[in-house]
Coordinates of C-alpha atoms and ligand atoms in Angstrom, one line a residue:
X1313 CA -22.4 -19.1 3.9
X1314 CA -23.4 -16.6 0.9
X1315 CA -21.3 -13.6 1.0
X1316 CA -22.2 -10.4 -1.2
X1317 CA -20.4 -7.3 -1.0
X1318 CA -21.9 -3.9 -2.4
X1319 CA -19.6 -2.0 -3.9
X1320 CA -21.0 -0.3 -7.2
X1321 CA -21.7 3.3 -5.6
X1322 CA -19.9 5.7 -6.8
X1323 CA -18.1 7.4 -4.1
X1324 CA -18.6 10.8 -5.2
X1325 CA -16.8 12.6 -1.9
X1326 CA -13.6 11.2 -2.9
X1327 CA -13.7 13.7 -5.8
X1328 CA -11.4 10.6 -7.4
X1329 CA -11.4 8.9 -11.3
X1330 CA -10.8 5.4 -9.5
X1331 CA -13.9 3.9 -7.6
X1332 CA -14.5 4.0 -4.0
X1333 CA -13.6 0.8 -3.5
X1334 CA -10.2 0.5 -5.0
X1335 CA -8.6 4.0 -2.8
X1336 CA -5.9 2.3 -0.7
X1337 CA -5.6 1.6 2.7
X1338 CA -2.4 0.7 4.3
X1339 CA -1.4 -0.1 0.3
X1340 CA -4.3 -2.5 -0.5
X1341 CA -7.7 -1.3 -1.7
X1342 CA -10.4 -1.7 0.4
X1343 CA -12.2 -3.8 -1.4
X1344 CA -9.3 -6.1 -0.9
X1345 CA -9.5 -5.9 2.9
X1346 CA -13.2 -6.9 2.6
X1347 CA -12.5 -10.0 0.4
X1348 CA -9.5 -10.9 2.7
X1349 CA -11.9 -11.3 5.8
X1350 CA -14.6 -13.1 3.5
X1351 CA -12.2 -15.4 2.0
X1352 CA -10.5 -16.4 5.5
X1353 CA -14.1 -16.3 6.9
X1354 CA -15.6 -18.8 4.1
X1355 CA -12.6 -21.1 4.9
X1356 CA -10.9 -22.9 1.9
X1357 CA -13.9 -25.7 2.2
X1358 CA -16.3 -23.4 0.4
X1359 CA -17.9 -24.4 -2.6
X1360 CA -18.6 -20.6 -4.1
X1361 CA -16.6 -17.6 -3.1
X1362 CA -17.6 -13.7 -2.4
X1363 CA -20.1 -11.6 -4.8
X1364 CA -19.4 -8.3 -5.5
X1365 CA -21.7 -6.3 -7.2
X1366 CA -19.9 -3.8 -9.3
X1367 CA -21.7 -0.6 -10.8
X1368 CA -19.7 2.5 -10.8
X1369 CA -16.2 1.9 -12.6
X1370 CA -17.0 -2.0 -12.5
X1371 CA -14.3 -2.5 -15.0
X1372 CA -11.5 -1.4 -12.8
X1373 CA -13.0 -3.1 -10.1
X1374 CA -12.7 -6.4 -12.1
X1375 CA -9.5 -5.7 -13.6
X1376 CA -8.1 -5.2 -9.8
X1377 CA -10.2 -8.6 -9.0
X1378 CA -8.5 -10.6 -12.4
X1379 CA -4.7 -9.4 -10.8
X1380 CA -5.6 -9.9 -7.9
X1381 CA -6.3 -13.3 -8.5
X1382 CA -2.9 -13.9 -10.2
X1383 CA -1.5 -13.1 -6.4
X1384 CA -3.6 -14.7 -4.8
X1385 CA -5.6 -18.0 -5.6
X1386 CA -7.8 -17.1 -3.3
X1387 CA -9.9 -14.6 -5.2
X1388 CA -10.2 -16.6 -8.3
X1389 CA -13.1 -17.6 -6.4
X1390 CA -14.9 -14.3 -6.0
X1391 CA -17.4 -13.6 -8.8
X1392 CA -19.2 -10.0 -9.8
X1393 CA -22.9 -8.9 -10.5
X1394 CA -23.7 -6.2 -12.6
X1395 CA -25.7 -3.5 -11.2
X1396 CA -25.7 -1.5 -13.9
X1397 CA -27.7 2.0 -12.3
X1398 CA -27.5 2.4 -8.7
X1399 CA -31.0 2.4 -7.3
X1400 CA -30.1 1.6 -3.9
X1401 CA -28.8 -1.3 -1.7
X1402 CA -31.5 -3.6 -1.9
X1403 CA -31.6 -3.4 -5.6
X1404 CA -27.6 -3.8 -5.5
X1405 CA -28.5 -7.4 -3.4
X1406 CA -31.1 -8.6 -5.9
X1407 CA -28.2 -8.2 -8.8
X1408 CA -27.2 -10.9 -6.9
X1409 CA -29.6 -13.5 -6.2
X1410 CA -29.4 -16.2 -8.7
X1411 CA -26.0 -16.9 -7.3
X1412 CA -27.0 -17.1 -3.8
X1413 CA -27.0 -20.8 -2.1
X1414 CA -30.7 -21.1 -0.6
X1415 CA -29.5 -23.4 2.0
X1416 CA -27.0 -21.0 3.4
X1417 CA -27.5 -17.8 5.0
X1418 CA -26.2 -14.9 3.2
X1419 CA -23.7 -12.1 4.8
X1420 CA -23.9 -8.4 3.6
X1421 CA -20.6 -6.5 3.4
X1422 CA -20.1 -3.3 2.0
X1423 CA -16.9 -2.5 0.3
X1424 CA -16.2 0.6 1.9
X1425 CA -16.2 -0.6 5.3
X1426 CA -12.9 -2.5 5.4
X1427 CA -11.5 -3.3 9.2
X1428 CA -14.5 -5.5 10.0
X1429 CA -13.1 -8.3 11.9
X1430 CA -13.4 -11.8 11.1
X1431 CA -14.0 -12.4 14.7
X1432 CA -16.9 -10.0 14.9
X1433 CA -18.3 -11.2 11.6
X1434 CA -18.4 -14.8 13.1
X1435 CA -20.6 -13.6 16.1
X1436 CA -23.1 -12.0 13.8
X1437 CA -23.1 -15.7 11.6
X1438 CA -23.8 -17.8 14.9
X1439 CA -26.1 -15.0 16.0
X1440 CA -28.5 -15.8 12.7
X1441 CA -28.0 -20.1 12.8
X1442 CA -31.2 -21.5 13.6
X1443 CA -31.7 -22.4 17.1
X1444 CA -32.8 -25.9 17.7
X1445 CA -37.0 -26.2 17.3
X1446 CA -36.8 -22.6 15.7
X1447 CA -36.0 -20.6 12.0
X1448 CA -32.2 -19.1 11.4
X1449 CA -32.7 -15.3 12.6
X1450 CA -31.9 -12.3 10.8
X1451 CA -29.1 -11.0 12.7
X1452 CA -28.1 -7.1 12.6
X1453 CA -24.5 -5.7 13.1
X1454 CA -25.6 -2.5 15.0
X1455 CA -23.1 0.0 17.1
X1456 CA -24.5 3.0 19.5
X1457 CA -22.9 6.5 18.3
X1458 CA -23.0 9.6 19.9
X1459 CA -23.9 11.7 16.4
X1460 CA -25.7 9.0 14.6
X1461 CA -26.2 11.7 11.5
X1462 CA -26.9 9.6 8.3
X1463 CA -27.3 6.6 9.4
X1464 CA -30.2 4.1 9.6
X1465 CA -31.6 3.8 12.9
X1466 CA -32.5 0.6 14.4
X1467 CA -36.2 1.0 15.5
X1468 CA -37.0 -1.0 18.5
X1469 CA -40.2 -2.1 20.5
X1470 CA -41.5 -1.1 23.9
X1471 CA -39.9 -4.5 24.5
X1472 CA -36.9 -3.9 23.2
X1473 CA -37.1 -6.5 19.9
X1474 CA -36.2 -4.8 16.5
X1475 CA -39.5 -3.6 14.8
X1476 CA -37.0 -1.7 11.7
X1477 CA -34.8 0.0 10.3
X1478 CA -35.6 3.9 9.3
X1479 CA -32.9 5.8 6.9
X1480 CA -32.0 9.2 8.6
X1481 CA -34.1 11.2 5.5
X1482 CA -37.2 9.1 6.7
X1483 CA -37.0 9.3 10.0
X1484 CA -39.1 11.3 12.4
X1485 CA -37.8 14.0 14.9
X1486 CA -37.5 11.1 17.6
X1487 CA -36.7 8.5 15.5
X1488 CA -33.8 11.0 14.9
X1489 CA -32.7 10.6 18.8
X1490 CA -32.1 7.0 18.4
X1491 CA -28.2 6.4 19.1
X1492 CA -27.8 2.9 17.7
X1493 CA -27.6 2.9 14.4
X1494 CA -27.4 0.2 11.1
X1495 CA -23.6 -0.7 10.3
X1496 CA -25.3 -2.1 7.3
X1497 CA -23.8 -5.8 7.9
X1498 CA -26.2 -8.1 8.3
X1499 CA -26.6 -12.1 7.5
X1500 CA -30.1 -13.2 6.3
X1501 CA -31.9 -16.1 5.8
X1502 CA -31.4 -16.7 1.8
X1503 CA -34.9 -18.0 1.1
X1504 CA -36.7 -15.5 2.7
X1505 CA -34.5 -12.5 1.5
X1506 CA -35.6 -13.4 -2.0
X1507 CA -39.7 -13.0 -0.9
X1508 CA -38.4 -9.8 0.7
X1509 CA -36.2 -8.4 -1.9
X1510 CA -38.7 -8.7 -4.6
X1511 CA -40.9 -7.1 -2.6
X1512 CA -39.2 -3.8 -1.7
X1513 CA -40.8 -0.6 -3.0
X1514 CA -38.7 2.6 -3.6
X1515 CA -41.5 5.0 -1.7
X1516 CA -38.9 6.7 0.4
X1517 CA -37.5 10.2 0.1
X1518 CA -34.6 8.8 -2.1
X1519 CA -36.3 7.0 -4.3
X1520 CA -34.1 3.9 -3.5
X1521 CA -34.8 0.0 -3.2
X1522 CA -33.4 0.1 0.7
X1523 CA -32.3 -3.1 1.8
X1524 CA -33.3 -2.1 4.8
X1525 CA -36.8 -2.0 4.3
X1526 CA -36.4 -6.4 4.7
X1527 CA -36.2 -5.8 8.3
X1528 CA -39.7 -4.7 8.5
X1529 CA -40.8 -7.9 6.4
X1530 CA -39.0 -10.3 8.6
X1531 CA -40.7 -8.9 11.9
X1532 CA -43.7 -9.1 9.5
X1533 CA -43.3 -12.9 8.7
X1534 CA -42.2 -14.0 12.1
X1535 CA -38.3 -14.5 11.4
X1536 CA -36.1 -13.6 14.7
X1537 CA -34.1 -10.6 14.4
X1538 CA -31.0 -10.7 16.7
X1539 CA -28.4 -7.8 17.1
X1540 CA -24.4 -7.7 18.4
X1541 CA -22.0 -5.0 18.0
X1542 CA -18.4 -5.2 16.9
X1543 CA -15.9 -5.0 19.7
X1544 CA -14.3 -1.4 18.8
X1545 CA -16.3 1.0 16.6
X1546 CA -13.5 1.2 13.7
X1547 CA -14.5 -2.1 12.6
X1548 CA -17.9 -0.7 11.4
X1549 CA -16.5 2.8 10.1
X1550 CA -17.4 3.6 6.6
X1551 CA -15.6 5.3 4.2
X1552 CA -16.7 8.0 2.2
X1553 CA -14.8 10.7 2.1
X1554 CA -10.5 11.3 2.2
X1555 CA -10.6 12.9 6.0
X1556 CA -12.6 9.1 6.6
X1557 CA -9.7 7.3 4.9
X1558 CA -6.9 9.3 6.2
X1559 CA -8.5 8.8 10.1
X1560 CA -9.2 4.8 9.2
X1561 CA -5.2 4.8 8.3
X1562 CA -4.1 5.8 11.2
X1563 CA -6.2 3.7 13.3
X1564 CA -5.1 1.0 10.9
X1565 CA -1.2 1.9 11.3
X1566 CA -1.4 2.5 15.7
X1567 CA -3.2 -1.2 15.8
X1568 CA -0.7 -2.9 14.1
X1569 CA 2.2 -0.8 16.0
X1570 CA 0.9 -1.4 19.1
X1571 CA 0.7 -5.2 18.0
X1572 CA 4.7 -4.8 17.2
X1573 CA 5.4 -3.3 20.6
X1574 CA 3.2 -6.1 22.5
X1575 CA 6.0 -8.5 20.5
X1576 CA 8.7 -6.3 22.0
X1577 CA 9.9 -4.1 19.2
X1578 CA 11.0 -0.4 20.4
X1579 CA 9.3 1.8 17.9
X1580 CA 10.2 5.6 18.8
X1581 CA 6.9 6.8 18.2
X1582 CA 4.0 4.2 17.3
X1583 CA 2.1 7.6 15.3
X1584 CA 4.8 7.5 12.9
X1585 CA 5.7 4.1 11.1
X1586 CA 3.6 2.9 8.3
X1587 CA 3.2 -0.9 7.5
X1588 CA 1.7 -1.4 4.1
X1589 CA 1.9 -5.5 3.9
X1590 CA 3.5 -7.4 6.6
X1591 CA 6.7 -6.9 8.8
X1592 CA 8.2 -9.5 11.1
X1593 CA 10.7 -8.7 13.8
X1594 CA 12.9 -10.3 16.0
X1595 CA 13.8 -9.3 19.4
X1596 CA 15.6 -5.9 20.8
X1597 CA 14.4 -4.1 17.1
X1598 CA 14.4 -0.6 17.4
X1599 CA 12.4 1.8 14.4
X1600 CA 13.1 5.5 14.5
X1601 CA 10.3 7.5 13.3
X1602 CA 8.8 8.0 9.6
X1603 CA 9.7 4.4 8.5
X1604 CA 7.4 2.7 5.7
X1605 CA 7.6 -1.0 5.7
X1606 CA 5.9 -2.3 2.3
X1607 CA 5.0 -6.3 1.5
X1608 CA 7.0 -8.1 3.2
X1609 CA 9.7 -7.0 5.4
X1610 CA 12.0 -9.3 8.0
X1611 CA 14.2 -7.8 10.7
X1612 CA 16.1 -10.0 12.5
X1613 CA 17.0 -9.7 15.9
X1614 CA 18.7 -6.7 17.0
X1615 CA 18.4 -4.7 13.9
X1616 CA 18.2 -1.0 14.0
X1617 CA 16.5 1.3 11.1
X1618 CA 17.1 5.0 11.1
X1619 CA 14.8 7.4 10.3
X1620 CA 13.0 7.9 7.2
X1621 CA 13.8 4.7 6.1
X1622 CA 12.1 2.8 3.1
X1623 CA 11.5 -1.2 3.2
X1624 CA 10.1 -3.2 1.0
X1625 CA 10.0 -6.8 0.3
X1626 CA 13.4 -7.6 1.8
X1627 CA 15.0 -9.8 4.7
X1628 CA 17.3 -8.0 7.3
X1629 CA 19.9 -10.0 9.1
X1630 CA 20.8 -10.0 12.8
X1631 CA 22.0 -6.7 14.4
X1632 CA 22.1 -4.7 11.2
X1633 CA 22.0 -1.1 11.4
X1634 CA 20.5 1.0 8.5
X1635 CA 21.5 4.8 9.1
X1636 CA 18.3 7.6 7.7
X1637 CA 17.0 7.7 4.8
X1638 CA 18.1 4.4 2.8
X1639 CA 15.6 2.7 0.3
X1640 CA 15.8 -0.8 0.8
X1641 CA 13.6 -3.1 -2.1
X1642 CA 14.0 -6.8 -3.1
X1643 CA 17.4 -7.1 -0.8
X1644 CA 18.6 -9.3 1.3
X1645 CA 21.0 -7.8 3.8
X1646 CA 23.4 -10.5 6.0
X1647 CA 24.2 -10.3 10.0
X1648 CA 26.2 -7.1 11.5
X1649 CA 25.9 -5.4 8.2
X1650 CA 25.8 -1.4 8.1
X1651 CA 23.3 0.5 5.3
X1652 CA 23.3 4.2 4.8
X1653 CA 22.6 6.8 5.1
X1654 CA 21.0 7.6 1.6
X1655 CA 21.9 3.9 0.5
X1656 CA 19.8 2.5 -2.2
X1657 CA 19.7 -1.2 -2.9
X1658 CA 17.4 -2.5 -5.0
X1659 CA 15.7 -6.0 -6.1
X1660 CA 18.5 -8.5 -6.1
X1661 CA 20.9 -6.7 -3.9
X1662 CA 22.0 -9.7 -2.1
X1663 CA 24.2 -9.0 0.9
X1664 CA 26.5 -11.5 3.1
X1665 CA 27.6 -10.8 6.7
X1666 CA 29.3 -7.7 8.1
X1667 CA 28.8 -5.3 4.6
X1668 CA 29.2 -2.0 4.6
X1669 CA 27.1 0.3 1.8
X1670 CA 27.7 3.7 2.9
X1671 CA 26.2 7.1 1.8
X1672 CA 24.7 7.1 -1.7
X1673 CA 25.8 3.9 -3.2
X1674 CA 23.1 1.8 -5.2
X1675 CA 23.5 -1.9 -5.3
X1676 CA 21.1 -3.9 -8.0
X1677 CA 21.1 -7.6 -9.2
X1678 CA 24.7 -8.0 -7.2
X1679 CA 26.0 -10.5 -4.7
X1680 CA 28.2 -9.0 -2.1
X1681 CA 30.5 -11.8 0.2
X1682 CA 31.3 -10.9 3.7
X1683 CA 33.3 -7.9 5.4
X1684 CA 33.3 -5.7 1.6
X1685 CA 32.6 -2.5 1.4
X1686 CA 31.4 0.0 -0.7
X1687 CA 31.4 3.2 1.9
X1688 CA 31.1 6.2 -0.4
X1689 CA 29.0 7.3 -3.9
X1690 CA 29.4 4.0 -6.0
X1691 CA 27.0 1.9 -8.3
X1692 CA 27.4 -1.9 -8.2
X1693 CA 24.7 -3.3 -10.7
X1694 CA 25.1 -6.7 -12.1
X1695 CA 28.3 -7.8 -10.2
X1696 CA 29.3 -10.6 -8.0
X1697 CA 32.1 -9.2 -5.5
X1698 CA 34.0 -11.6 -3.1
X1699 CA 34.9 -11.3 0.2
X1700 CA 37.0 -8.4 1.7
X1701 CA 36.5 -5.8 -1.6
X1702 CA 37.2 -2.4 -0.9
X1703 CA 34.7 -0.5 -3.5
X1704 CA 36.2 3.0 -3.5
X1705 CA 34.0 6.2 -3.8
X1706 CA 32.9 6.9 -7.1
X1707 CA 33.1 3.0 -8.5
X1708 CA 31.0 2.5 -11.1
X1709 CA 30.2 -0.7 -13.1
X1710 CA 29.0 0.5 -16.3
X1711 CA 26.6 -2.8 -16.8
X1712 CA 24.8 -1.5 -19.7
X1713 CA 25.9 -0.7 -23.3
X1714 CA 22.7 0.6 -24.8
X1715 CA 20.9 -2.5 -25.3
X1716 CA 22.4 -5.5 -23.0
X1717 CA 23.4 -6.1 -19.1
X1718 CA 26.5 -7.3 -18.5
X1719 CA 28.4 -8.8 -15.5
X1720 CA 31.3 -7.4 -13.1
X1721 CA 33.2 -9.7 -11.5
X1722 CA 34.9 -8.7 -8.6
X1723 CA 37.2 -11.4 -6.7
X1724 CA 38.4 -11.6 -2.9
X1725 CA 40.4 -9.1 -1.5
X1726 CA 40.3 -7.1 -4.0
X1727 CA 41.0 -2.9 -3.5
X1728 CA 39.4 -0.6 -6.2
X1729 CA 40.7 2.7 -6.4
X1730 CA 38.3 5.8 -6.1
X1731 CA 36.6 7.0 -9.4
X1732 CA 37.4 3.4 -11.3
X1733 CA 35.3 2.1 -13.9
X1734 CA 34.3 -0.9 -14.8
X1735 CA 33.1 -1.6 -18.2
X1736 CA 31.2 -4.7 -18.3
X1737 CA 31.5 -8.0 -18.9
X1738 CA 35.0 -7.6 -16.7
X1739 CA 36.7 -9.7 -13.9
X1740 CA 39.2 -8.4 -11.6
X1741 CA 41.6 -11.5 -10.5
X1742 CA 41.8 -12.2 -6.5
X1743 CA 44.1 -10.0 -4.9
X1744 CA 44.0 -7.1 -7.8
X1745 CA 44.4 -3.5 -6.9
X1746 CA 43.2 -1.1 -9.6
X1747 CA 44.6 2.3 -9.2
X1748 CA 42.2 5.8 -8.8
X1749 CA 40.7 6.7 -12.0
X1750 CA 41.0 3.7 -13.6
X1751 CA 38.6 2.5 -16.8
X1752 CA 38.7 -1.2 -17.2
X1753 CA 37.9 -2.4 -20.0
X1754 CA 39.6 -5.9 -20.1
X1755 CA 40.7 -8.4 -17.2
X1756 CA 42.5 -7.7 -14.8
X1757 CA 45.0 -10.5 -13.5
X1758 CA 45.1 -11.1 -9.8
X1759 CA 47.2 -9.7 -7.3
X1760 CA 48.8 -7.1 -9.7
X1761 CA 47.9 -3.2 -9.7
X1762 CA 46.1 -2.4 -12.8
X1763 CA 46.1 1.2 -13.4
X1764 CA 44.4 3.2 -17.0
X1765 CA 45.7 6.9 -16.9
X1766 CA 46.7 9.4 -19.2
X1767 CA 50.2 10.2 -18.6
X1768 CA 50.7 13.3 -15.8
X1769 CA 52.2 16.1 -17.2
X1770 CA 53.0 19.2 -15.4
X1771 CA 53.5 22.7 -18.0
X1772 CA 54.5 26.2 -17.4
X1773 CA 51.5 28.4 -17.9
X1774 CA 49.9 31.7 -17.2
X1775 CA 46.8 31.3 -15.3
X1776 CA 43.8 33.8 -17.3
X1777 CA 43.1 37.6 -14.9
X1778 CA 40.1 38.3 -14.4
X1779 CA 39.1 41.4 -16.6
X1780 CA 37.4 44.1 -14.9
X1781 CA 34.0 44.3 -14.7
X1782 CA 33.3 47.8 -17.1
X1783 CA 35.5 47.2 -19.6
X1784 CA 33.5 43.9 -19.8
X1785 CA 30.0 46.0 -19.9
X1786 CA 31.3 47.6 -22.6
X1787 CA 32.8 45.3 -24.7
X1788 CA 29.3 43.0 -24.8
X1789 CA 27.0 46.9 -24.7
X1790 CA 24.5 46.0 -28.0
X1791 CA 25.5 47.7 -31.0
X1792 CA 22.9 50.7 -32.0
X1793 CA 20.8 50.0 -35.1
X1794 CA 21.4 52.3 -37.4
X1795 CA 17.5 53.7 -38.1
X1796 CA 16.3 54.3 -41.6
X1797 CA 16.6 58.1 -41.3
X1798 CA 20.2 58.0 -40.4
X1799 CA 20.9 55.3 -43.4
X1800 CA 19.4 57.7 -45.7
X1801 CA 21.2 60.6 -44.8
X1802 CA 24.3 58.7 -45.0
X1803 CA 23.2 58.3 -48.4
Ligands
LIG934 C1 -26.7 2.5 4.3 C2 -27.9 2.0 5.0 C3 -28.0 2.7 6.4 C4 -26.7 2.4 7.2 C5 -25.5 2.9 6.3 C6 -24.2 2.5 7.0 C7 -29.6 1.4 3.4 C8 -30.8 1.9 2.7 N1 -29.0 2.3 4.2 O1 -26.9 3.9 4.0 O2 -29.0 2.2 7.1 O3 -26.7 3.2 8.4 O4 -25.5 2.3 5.0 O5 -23.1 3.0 6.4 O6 -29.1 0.4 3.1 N2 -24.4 0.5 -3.0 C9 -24.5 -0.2 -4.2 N3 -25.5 0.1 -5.0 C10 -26.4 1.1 -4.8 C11 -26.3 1.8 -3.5 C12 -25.3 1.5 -2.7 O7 -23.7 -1.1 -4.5 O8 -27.3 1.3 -5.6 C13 -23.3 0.1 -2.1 C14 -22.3 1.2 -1.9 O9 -21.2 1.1 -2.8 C15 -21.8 1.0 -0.5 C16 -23.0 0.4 0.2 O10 -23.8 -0.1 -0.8 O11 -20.8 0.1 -0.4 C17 -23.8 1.5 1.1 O12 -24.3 2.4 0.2 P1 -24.5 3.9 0.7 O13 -25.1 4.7 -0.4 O14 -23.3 4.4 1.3 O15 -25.6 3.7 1.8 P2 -26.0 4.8 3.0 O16 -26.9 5.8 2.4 O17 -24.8 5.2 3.7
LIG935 MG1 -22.7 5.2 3.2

């Protein structure tokens, strides 16, 4: 099947510099929600991918799609057409015909109606495929709204067979009445939409080439025209201006919690968690509220996360618990392990079983072995840190000399003094204690205490008094300028 999806209007409600198309919802634009349903719809079997036609800002629409496609194979396959003035949606489609398949049907999308399903989209295909002994059908994607403002309505006979499609502007004060209305998504028969197309006229109070202006051709020339609806009204919701996108969110957001909770996860309010990519989740998870879970996150089973909590692209272990407000990205925490709060471990932050990383302590690019800990204001960047590792508060492995990384190696049972630092590259020998305050700046052997201090000395001194608060005024008062006058009678 031909698939083409409009998207080079401008968007101008957004009041945005980035086109319609590429505003975000739950993190991916919604173009990319459109092209994810094609692309799973066309299967990996198909020959050609998607069509967008691009108009308004079509270079960042094909910069997104050449990116994209470094992600994802998938949309190497989707190709653009030019529309280069926007003179409506049926001279958008005839951008691009000469890349249609005439043997295939073609399916219109637009690309700011994202949460169309593939399951609904699949109906509306089978709805056009030719019937044994008859023509493939032009089949209509149509939904019945209480305030059918702005849209087409579909026009239907005494009978109850489609006759057309009239655009609110055109439409007469009855015509106006008509509840079921054009979603826009439609799948025609690809030889016959080029007659049609070629064949619009822009006599309408727009001035536009309306696509849907074929619908009256088709009844015309005898092609079936079959309607179904989508199975909840979000799927066919456009987006056009940021109250539009801010409702589709949440709509988003509550499907995909309620999907969590029919998998068993306790969320402690399904109107509060955000899930921009995908999370998976064991059994007996519990989510506190204002969580956002970005690409993709795994919580084992068991695993708690405390409000206001940041994921991204990182694996939890069994029955960890992250305490509020911890930003976790690229990090791979172990079983029974405790984060937070205010913990921040980033990409390569690889954790083992039963860690502790307590209130502001970042972890990058390190390996930590089981039962260590780092409980209080520490940076571990670089490191790899054995098993049983007290990290005292304060620690800081000073990785970077201006120009290079360097690594901190930290060895099993190792106890690190508060307020240490460790000047990289460094190893601390199994066993090692380094005492409070320490800066290490070479080895230290094993199972010794290594300690860098200036000597403490203790002096007889007289602690400053405070000088009163006038004599102060006047001591600092701005000295007068003596004025000319006064110099010259000095004189
Ligand atoms: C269109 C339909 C209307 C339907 C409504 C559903 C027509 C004439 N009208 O109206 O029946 O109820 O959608 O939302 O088709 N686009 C282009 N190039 C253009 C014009 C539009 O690519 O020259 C794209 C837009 O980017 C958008 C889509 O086509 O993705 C729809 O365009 P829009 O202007 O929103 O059409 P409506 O007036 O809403
Ligand atoms: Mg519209």
């Amino acid at each position: 099947m031909n698939i083409v999806i409009l998207a080079a209007g401008q968007g101008k409600r957004m009041k945005s510099a980035l086109p319609k198309v590429l505003q975000t919802l739950a993190g991916k634009p919604l173009l990319q929600h459109v092209l994810n349903t094609a692309l799973d719809l066309q299967g990996k079997s198909a020959k050609t991918g998607p069509i967008v036609v691009v108009g308004h800002g079509a270079a960042d629409v094909k910069q997104f799609l050449h990116i994209a496609s470094e992600q994802d194979a998938r949309f190497g396959k989707v190709s653009t057409a030019l529309q280069a003035e926007q003179k409506g949606t049926g001279h958008a489609l005839l951008q691009a015909l000469s890349k249609l398949d005439v043997n295939e049907p073609t399916l219109v999308l637009y690309g700011d109606v994202p949460l169309t399903s593939k399951k609904t989209l699949s109906k509306l295909a089978k709805l056009a495929d030719g019937v044994p002994g008859q023509d493939s059908a032009l089949a209509l994607l149509t939904q019945n709204f209480s305030n059918p403002t702005g849209y087409g309505r579909i026009v239907r006979d005494m009978d109850g067979s489609v006759k057309a499609i009239v655009e609110e502007k055109d439409a007469s004060p009855d015509q106006k009445r008509i509840q079921e209305i054009n979603t826009g998504i439609m799948v025609l028969p690809t030889n016959s939409l080029k007659k049609w197309l070629k064949a619009l006229r822009a006599s309408n109070a727009q001035g536009e080439y309306y696509l849907t202006d074929v619908i009256a051709m088709a009844v015309k020339d005898g092609v079936p025209i079959r309607t179904a609806q989508a199975d909840s009204e979000y799927e066919t919701v456009g987006v056009n201006s940021r109250d539009q996108l801010a409702s589709l969110e949440r709509v988003y957001q509550l499907n995909q919690a309620n999907v969590l909770m029919d998998a068993g996860v306790c969320l402690a309010d399904p109107a509060r968690i955000d899930i921009r990519g995908t999370l998976e989740c064991g059994t007996d998870v519990f989510i506190d509220v204002g969580c956002v879970f970005e690409g993709c996150v795994t919580l084992a089973s068991g695993t708690k996360i405390g409000p206001y909590c940041i994921v991204r692209n990182s694996v939890i272990g069994k029955n960890v618990t992250i305490h509020p407000y911890s930003h976790i990205d690229g990090a791979q925490v172990g079983a029974n392990s405790l984060i937070g709060p205010y913990a921040r471990l980033r990409p390569g932050a690889d954790l083992a079983n039963d860690v502790h990383i307590g209130n502001f302590v970042e972890v990058k690019n390190s390996k930590i072995a089981s039962n260590s800990k780092a409980n209080h204001l520490a940076y571990v960047g670089d490191s790899i840190v054995g098993s049983r590792v007290n990290i005292g508060a304060g620690t800081i492995t000073c990785n970077y000399d201006g120009v290079n990384k360097h690594q901190t190696i930290i060895e099993d049972d190792v106890f690190i003094g508060s307020d240490t630092q460790l000047v990289a590259p460094v190893r601390v020998g199994r066993g090692a204690t380094l005492g409070a305050g320490t800066t290490l700046t070479k080895d230290a052997p094993p199972n010794q205490l290594t300690v860098s201090r200036a000597k403490q000395i203790s002096l007889q001194w007289q602690r400053p008094v405070k000088q009163e608060k006038n004599v102060v005024a006047k001591k600092s008062a701005p000295k007068k300028v003596a004025s000319k006058k006064s110099v010259k009678a000095k004189k």
